[in-house]
Every structure is written in C-alpha cells, then in structure tokens.
mmCIF file of C-alpha atoms and ligand atoms in Angstrom:
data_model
loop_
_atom_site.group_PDB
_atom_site.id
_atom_site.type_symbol
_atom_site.label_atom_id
_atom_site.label_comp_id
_atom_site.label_asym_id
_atom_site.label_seq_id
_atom_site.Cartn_x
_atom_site.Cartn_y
_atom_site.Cartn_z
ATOM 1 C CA UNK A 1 0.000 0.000 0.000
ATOM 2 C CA UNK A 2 1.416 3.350 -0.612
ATOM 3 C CA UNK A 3 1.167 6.575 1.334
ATOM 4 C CA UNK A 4 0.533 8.953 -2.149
ATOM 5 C CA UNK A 5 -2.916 8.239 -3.518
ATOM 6 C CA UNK A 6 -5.308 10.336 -4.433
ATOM 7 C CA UNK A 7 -8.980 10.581 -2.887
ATOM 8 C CA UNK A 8 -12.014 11.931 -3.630
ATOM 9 C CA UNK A 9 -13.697 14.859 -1.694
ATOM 10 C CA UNK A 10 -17.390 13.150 -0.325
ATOM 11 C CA UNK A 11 -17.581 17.091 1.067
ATOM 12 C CA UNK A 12 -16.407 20.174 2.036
ATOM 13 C CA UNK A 13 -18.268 22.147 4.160
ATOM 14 C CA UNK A 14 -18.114 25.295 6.864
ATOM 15 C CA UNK A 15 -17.600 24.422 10.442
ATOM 16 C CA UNK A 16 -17.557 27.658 11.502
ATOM 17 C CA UNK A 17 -16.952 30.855 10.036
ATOM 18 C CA UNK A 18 -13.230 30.604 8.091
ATOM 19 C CA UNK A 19 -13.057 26.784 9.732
ATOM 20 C CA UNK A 20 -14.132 23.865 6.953
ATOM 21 C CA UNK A 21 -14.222 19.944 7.760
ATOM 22 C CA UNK A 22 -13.212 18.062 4.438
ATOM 23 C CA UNK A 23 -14.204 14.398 4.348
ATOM 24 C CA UNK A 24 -12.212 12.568 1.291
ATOM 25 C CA UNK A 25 -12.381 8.932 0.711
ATOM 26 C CA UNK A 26 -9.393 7.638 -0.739
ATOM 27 C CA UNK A 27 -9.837 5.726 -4.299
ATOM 28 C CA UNK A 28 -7.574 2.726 -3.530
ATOM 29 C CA UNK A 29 -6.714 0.798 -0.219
ATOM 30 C CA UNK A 30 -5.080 3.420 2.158
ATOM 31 C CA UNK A 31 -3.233 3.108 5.369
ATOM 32 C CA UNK A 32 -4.881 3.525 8.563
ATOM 33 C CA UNK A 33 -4.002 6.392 10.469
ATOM 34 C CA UNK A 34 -3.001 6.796 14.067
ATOM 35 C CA UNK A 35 -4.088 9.918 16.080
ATOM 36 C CA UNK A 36 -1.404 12.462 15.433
ATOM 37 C CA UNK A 37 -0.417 11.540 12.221
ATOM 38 C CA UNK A 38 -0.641 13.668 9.331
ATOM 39 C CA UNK A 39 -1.490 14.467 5.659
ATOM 40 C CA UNK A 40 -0.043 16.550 3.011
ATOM 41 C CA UNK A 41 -3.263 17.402 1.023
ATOM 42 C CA UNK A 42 -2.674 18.831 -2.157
ATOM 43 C CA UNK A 43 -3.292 22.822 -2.408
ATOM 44 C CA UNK A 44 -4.379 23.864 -5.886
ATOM 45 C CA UNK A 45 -5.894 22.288 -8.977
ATOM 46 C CA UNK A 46 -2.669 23.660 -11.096
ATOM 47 C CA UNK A 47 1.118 24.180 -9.816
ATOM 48 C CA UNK A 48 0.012 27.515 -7.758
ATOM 49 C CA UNK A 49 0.086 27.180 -5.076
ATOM 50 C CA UNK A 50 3.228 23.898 -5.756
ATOM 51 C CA UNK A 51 3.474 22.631 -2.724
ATOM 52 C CA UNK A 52 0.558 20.296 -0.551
ATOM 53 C CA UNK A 53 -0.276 21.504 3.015
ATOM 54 C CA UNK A 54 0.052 18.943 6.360
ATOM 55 C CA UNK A 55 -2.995 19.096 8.323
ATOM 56 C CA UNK A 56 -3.811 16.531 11.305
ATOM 57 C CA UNK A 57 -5.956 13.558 10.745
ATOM 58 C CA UNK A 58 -9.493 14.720 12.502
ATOM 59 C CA UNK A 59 -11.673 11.754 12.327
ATOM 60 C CA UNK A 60 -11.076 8.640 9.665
ATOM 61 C CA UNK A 61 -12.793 4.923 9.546
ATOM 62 C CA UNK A 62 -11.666 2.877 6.562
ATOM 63 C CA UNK A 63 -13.802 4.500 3.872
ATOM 64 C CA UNK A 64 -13.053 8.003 5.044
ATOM 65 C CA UNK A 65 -10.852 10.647 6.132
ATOM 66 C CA UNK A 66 -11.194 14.072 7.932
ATOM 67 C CA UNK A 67 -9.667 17.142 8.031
ATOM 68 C CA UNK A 68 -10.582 20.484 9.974
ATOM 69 C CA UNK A 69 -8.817 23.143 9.203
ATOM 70 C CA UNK A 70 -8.846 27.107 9.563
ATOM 71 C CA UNK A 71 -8.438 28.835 5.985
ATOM 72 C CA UNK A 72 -5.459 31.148 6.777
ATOM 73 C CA UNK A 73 -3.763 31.995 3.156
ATOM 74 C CA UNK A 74 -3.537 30.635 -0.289
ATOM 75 C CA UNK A 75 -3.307 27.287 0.013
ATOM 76 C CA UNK A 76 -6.037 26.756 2.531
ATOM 77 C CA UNK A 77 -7.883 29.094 0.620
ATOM 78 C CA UNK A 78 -7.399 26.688 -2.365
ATOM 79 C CA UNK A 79 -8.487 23.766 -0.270
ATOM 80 C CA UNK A 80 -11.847 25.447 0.867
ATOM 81 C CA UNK A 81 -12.349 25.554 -3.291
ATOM 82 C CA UNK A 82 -12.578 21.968 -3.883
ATOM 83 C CA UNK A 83 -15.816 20.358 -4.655
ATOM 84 C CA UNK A 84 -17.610 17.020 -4.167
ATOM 85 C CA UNK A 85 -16.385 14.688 -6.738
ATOM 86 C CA UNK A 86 -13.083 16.301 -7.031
ATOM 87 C CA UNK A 87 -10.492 13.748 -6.752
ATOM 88 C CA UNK A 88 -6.733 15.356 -4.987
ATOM 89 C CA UNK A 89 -3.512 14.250 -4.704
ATOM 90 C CA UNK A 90 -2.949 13.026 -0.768
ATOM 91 C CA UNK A 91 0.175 11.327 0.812
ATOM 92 C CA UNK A 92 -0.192 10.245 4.156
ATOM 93 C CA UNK A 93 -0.730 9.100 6.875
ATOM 94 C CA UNK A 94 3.263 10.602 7.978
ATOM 95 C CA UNK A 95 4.959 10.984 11.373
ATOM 96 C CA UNK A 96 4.858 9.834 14.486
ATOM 97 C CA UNK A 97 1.208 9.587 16.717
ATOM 98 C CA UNK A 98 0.911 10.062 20.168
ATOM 99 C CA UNK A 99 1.964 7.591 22.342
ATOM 100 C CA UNK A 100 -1.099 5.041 23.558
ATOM 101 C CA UNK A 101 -2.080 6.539 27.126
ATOM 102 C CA UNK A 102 -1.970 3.939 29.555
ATOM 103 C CA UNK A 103 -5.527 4.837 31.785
ATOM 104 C CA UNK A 104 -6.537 8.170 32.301
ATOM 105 C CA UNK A 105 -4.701 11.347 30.284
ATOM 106 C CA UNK A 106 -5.064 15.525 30.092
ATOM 107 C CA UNK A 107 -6.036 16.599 26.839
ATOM 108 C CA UNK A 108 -4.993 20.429 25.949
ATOM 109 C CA UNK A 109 -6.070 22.044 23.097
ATOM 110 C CA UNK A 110 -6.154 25.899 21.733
ATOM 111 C CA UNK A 111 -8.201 26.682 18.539
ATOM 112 C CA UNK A 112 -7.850 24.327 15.614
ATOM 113 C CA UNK A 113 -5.369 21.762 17.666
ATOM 114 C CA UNK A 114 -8.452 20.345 18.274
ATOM 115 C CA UNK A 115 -7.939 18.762 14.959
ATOM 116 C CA UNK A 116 -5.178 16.489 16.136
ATOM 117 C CA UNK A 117 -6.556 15.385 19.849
ATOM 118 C CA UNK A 118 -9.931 14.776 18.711
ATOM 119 C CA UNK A 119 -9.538 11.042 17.305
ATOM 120 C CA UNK A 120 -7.280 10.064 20.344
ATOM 121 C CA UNK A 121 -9.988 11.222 22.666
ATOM 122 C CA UNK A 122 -12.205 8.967 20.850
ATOM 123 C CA UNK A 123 -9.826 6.023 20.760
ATOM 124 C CA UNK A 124 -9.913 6.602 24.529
ATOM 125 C CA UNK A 125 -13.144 7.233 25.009
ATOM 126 C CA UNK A 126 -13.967 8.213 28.644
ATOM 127 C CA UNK A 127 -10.287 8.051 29.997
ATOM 128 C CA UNK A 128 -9.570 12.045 28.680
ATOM 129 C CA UNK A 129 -9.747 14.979 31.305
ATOM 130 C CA UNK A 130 -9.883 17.838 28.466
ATOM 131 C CA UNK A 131 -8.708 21.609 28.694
ATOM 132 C CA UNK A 132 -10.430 23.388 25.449
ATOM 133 C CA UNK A 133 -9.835 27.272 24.527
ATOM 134 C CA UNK A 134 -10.479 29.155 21.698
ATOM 135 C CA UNK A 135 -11.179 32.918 21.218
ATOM 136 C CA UNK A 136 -15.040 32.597 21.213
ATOM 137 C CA UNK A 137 -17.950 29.950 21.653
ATOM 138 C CA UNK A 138 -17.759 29.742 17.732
ATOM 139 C CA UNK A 139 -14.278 28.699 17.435
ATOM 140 C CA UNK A 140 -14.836 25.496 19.895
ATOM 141 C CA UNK A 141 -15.195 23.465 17.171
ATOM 142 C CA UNK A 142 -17.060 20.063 18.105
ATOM 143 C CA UNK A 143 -17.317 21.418 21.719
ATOM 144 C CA UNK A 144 -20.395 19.244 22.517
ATOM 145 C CA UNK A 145 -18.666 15.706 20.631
ATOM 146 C CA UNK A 146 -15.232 16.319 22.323
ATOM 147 C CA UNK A 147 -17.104 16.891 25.993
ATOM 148 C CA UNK A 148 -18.906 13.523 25.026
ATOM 149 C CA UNK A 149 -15.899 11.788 24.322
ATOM 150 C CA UNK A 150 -14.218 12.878 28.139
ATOM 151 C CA UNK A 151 -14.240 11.967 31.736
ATOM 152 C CA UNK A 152 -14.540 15.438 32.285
ATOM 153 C CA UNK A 153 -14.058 18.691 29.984
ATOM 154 C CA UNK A 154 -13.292 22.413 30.811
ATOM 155 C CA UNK A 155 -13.654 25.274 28.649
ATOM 156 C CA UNK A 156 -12.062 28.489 28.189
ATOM 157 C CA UNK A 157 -12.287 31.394 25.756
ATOM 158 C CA UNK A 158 -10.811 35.215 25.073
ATOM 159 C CA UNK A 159 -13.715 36.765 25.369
ATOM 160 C CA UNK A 160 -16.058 35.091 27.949
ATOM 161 C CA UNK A 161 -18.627 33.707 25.173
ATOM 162 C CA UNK A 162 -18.342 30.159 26.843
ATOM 163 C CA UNK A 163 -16.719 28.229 29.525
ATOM 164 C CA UNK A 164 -14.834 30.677 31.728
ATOM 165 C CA UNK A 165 -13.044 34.067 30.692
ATOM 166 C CA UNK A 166 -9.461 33.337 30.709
ATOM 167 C CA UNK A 167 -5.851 30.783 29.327
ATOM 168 C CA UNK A 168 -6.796 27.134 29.202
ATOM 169 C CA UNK A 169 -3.445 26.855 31.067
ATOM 170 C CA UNK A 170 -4.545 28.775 34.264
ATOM 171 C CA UNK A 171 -7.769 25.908 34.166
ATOM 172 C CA UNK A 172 -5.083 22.836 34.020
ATOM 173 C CA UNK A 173 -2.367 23.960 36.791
ATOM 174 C CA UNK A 174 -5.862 24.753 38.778
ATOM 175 C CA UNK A 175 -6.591 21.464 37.861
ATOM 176 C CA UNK A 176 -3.214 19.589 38.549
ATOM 177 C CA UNK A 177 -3.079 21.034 41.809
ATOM 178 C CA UNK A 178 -6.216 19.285 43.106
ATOM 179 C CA UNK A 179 -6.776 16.020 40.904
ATOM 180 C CA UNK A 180 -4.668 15.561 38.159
ATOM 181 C CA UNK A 181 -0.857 14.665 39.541
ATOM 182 C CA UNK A 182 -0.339 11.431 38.104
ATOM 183 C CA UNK A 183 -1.770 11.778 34.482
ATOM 184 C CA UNK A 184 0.220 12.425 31.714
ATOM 185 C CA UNK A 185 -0.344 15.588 29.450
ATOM 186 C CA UNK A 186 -1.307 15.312 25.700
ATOM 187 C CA UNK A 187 -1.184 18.872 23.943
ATOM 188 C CA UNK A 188 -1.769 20.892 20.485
ATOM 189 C CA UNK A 189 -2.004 24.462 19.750
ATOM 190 C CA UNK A 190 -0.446 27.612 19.602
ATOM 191 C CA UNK A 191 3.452 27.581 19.998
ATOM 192 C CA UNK A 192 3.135 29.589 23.109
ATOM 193 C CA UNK A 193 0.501 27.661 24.718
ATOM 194 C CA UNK A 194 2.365 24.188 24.392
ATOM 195 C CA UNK A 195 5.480 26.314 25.524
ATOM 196 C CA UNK A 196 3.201 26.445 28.880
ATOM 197 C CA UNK A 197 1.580 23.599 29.319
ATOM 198 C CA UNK A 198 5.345 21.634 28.793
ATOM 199 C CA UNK A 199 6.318 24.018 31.642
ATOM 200 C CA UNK A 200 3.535 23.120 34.097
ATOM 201 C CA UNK A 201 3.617 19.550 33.121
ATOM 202 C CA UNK A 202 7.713 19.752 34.089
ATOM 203 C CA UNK A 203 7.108 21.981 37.605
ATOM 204 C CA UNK A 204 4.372 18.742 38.011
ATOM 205 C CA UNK A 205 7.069 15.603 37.025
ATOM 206 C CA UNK A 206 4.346 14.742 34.325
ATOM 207 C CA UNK A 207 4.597 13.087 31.583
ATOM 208 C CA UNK A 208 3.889 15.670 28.193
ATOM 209 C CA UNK A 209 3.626 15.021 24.683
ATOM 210 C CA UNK A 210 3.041 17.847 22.127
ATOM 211 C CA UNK A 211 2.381 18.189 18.695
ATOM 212 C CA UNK A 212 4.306 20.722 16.737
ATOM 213 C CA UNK A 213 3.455 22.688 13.810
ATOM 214 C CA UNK A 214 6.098 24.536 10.743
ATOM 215 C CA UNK A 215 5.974 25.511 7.435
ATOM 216 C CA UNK A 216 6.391 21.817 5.901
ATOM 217 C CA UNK A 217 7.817 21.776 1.916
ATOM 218 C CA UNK A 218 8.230 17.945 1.378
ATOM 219 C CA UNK A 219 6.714 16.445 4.714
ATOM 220 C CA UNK A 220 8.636 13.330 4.247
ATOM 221 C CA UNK A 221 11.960 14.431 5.762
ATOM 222 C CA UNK A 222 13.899 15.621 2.965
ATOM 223 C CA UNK A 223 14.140 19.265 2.541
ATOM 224 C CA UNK A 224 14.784 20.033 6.324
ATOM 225 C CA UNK A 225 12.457 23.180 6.200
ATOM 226 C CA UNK A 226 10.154 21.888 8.719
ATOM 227 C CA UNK A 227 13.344 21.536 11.630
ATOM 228 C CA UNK A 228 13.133 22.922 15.639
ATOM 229 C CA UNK A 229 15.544 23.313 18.014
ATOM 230 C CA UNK A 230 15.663 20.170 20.040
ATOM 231 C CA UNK A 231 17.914 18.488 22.846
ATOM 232 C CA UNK A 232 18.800 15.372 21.440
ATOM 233 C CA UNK A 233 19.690 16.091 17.842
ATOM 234 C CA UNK A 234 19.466 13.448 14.750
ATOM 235 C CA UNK A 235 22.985 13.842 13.497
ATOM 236 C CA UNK A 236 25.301 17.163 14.990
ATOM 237 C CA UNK A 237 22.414 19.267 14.266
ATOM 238 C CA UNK A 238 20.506 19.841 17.123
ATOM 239 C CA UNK A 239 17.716 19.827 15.554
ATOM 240 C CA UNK A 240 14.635 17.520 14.566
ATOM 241 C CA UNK A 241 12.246 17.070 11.440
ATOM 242 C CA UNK A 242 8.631 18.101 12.917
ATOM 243 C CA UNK A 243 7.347 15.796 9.741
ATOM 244 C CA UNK A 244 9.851 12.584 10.516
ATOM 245 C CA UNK A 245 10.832 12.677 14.361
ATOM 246 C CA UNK A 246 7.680 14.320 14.823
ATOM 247 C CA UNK A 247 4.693 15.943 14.940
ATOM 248 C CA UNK A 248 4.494 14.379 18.184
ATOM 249 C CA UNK A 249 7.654 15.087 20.921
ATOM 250 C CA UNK A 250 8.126 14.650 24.486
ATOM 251 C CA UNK A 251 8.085 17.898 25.752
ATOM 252 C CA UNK A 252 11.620 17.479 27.174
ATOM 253 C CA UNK A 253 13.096 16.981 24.122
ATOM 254 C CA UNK A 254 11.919 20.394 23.085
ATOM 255 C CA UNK A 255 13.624 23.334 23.344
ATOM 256 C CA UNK A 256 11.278 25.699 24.090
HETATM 257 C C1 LIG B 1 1.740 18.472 11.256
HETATM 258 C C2 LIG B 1 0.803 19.626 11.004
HETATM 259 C C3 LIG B 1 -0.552 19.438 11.187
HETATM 260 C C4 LIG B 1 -1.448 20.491 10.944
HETATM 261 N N1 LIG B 1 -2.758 20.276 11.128
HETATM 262 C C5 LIG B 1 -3.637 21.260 10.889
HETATM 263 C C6 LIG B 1 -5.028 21.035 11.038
HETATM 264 O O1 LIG B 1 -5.466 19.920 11.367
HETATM 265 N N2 LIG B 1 -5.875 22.071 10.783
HETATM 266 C C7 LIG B 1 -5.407 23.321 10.410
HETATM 267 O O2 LIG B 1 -6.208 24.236 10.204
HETATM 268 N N3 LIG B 1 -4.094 23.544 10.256
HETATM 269 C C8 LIG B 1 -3.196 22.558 10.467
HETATM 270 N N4 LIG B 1 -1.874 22.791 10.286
HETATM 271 C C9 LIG B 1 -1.448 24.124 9.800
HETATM 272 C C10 LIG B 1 -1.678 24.192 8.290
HETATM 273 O O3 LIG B 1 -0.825 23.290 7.637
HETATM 274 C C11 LIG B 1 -1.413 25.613 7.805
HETATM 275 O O4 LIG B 1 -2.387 26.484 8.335
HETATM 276 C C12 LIG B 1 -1.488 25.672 6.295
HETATM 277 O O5 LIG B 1 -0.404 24.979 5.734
HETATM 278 C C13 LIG B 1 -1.465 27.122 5.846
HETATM 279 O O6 LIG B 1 -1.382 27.137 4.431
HETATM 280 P P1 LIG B 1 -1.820 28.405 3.614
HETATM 281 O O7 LIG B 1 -1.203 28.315 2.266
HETATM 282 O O8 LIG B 1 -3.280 28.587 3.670
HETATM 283 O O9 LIG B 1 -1.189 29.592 4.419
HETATM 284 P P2 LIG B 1 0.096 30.423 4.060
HETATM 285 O O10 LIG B 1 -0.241 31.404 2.977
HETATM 286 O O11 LIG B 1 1.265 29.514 3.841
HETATM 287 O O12 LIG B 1 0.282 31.173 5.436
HETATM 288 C C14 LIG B 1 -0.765 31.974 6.007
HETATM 289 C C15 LIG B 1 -0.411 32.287 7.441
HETATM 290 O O13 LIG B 1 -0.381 31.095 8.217
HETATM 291 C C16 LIG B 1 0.898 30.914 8.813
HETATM 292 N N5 LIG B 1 1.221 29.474 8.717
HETATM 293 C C17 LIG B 1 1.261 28.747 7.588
HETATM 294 N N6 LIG B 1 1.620 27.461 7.860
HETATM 295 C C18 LIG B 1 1.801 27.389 9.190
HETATM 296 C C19 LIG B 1 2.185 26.355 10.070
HETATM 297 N N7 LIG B 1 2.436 25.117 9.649
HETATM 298 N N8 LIG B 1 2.281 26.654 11.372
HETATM 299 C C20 LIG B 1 2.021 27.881 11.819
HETATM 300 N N9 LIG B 1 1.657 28.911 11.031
HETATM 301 C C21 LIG B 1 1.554 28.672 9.735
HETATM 302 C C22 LIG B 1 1.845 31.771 7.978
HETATM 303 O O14 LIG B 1 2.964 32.184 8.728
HETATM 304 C C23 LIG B 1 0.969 32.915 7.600
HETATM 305 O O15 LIG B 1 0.887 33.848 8.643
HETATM 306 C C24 LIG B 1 -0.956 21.770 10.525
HETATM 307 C C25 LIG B 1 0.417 21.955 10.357
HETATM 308 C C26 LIG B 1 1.289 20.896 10.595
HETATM 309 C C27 LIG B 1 2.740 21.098 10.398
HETATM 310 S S1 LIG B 2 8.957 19.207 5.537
HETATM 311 FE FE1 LIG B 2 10.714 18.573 4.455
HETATM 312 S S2 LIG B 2 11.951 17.713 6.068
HETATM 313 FE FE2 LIG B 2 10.070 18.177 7.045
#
C-alpha cells in the first residue's frame, strides 16, 4: 500500500466561520491512520500554489478521512475551493502519533489543535480529562462531541462567550493542583501555549507530549524546512524534522 494516492472529496463544508471539515475517501486501499499523524493534502488544482499543506488527521474509519482546518492563506484558501467529486492528490498518513495513554490522560487544546486530539480522545473514550480554549464559543469546534468523548471537559475562551473568561493553562495547573498529579499531558495548539503547558507539566514531574506545527515543503523528511531546536539532535544538528521525528515530541526533548 502506498502513502501517495489520491482521494475523492465526499464534502467540504463550513464548520464555523473561516473553519471547513473536508471528508475525502481515498480511491484505492489506504493506510490507517493513528491519532497524530498527518497528511499533506494537495493545495491547488494547477502548480500555484506547488506545494501540498500537512494538516492533522481529525476523524477517519476505513472509507473516510477528515480534516478540519482554519483557511489562513492561499493554500487553505485553495483547499476550501474543492468540490464534491473532485479527486486530490494526498500522501499520508506521515509521522509519528501520540503515544497510547496507559488509563486516564489531560487533553490540551487551543483553537484548531483540536484537529489532532480529537480522534485520540475517541480512541480513549472516557479516559480524557480535556482543557479546550479558543477565542469565542464559535471557534470550539465540536465542543459538545469532544465533551462527550471525556471523563470530564473544561472550557475556556478570550472573550467570555463560553466556559470561563481566561488561558486554558490557568484551568489545568488549577486542575493539577487538586486532581490531576499522576496523568500524563497530551497537547496541540499555539506555539506559546504548548510552551506552557510543557512548563507546568515539568514543575508537576508529568509526563507531556506535544504536537508541533512549521511551514512543511516535502513532509517526508527531505528538505529540512520543517526543523526545531531540540535536545537530542538526529545527526550534529541539534535539531529535529517536525514531519519525521515528529509531529508528536516529548516535551523534554523540546527546546522551548
Ligand atoms: C503536522 C501539522 C498538522 C497540521 N494540522 C492542521 C489542522 O489539522 N488544521 C489546520 O487548520 N491547520 C493545520 N496545520 C497548519 C496548516 O498546515 C497551515 O495552516 C497551512 O499549511 C497554511 O497554508 P496556507 O497556504 O493557507 O497559508 P500560508 O499562505 O502559507 O500562510 C498563512 C499564514 O499562516 C501561517 N502558517 C502557515 N503554515 C503554518 C504552520 N504550519 N504553522 C504555523 N503557522 C503557519 C503563515 O505564517 C501565515 O501567517 C498543521 C500543520 C502541521 C505542520
Ligand atoms: S517538511 Fe521537508 S523535512 Fe520536514
């Protein structure tokens, strides 16, 4: 089985206002992903914009795939084009998932990081503590599903428009201090926000994984645009691939 095929999009529709959930179903046998893997989905129907875009596996079963993703410039823009029926150029799934949690796990998510958590919350369904923010009630995407999905959920936005005013960070060191010092820490979002949460997860001695984003080119580990400062280094670098050794790190291994 190979990890370029090309799919065809079953839809393509508005989440929320600049936020679309593409479902494609891939033409030939694909692999199965694992929460935290990625796609490169191709961008355009001609060589502008060239190169695909990685987004996080959302939701899949083995007829489908999802993707939610927040149209930000051209090539997202491109994406939120695409029609039922068209058939794209994917390759995927790539990189490393999260690590299985063994028992009971913190989820943290900010915005569209929701993207990558969501299928390991339903892998583990009822074992996830979650910590959701987003600027506003519209941008909690699948608020109501994810909440399902967990032992217990807390939300947090900019402006006040649901859950509590205020940094998804303050709610899971609130958190950590009264229940949650032995559960490891799963995280995606905002480079600033993971920056955090690895920080309270260290101060804690828990365990923290976190999914990175870059600017990918080739997303297989070949063009090393997609590198990040890390402790251990592949070669004298210093550095690793967020597309090979990642999207998924230990939060040590990070430097932040
Ligand atoms: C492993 C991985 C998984 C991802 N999963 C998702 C997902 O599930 N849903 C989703 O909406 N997005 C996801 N992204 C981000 C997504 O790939 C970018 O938003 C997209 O490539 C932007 O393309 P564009 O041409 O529309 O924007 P561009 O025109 O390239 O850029 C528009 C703006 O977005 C910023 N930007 C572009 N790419 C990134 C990036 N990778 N990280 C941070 N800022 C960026 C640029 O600096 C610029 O400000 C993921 C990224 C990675 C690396
Ligand atoms: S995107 Fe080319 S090495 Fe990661």
């Amino acid at each position: 089985m190979h990890r370029h095929f090309k799919a065809k999009v079953v839809d393509n529709n508005f989440a929320a206002e600049a936020f679309k959930l593409i479902t494609l179903s891939p033409v030939s046998e694909a692999l199965v992903p694992l929460p935290g893997q990625f796609y490169m989905l191709e961008s355009g129907r001609s060589t502008d914009p060239l190169l695909k875009r990685p987004f996080s596996v959302f939701r899949f079963n083995e007829g489908s795939l999802q993707f939610l993703y927040r149209i930000r410039g051209r090539g997202t823009t491109s994406i939120a084009g695409f029609n039922k029926g068209d058939l794209i150029n994917v390759v995927g799934p790539l990189g490393k998932a999260y690590p299985e949690p063994d028992g009971r796990f913190m989820a943290v998510t900010g915005g569209v990081g929701i993207a990558s958590l969501y299928s390991l919350l339903e892998r583990n369904r009822g074992n996830s503590v979650l910590f959701y923010g987003a600027r506003n009630a519209a941008e909690l995407l699948y608020r109501e599903e994810a909440e399902k999905l967990s032992a217990k959920a807390f939300f947090t936005t900019d402006d006040g428009s649901a859950g509590e005013q205020g940094l998804v960070t303050d709610k899971l060191s609130e958190f950590i201090k009264n229940e949650g010092k032995s559960m490891p820490v799963y995280a995606c979002g905002p480079h600033p926000m993971l920056r955090k949460v690895a920080a309270i997860a260290k101060q804690n001695n828990l365990k923290c994984y976190v999914s990175l984003e870059e600017h990918m080119a080739c997303g297989i580990g070949a063009c090393l645009g997609c590198v990040v400062k890390a402790k251990s280094s592949v070669g004298d670098y210093g550095y690793k691939r967020v597309c090979k050794e990642g999207p998924v790190f230990d939060a040590d291994e990070v430097l932040w």
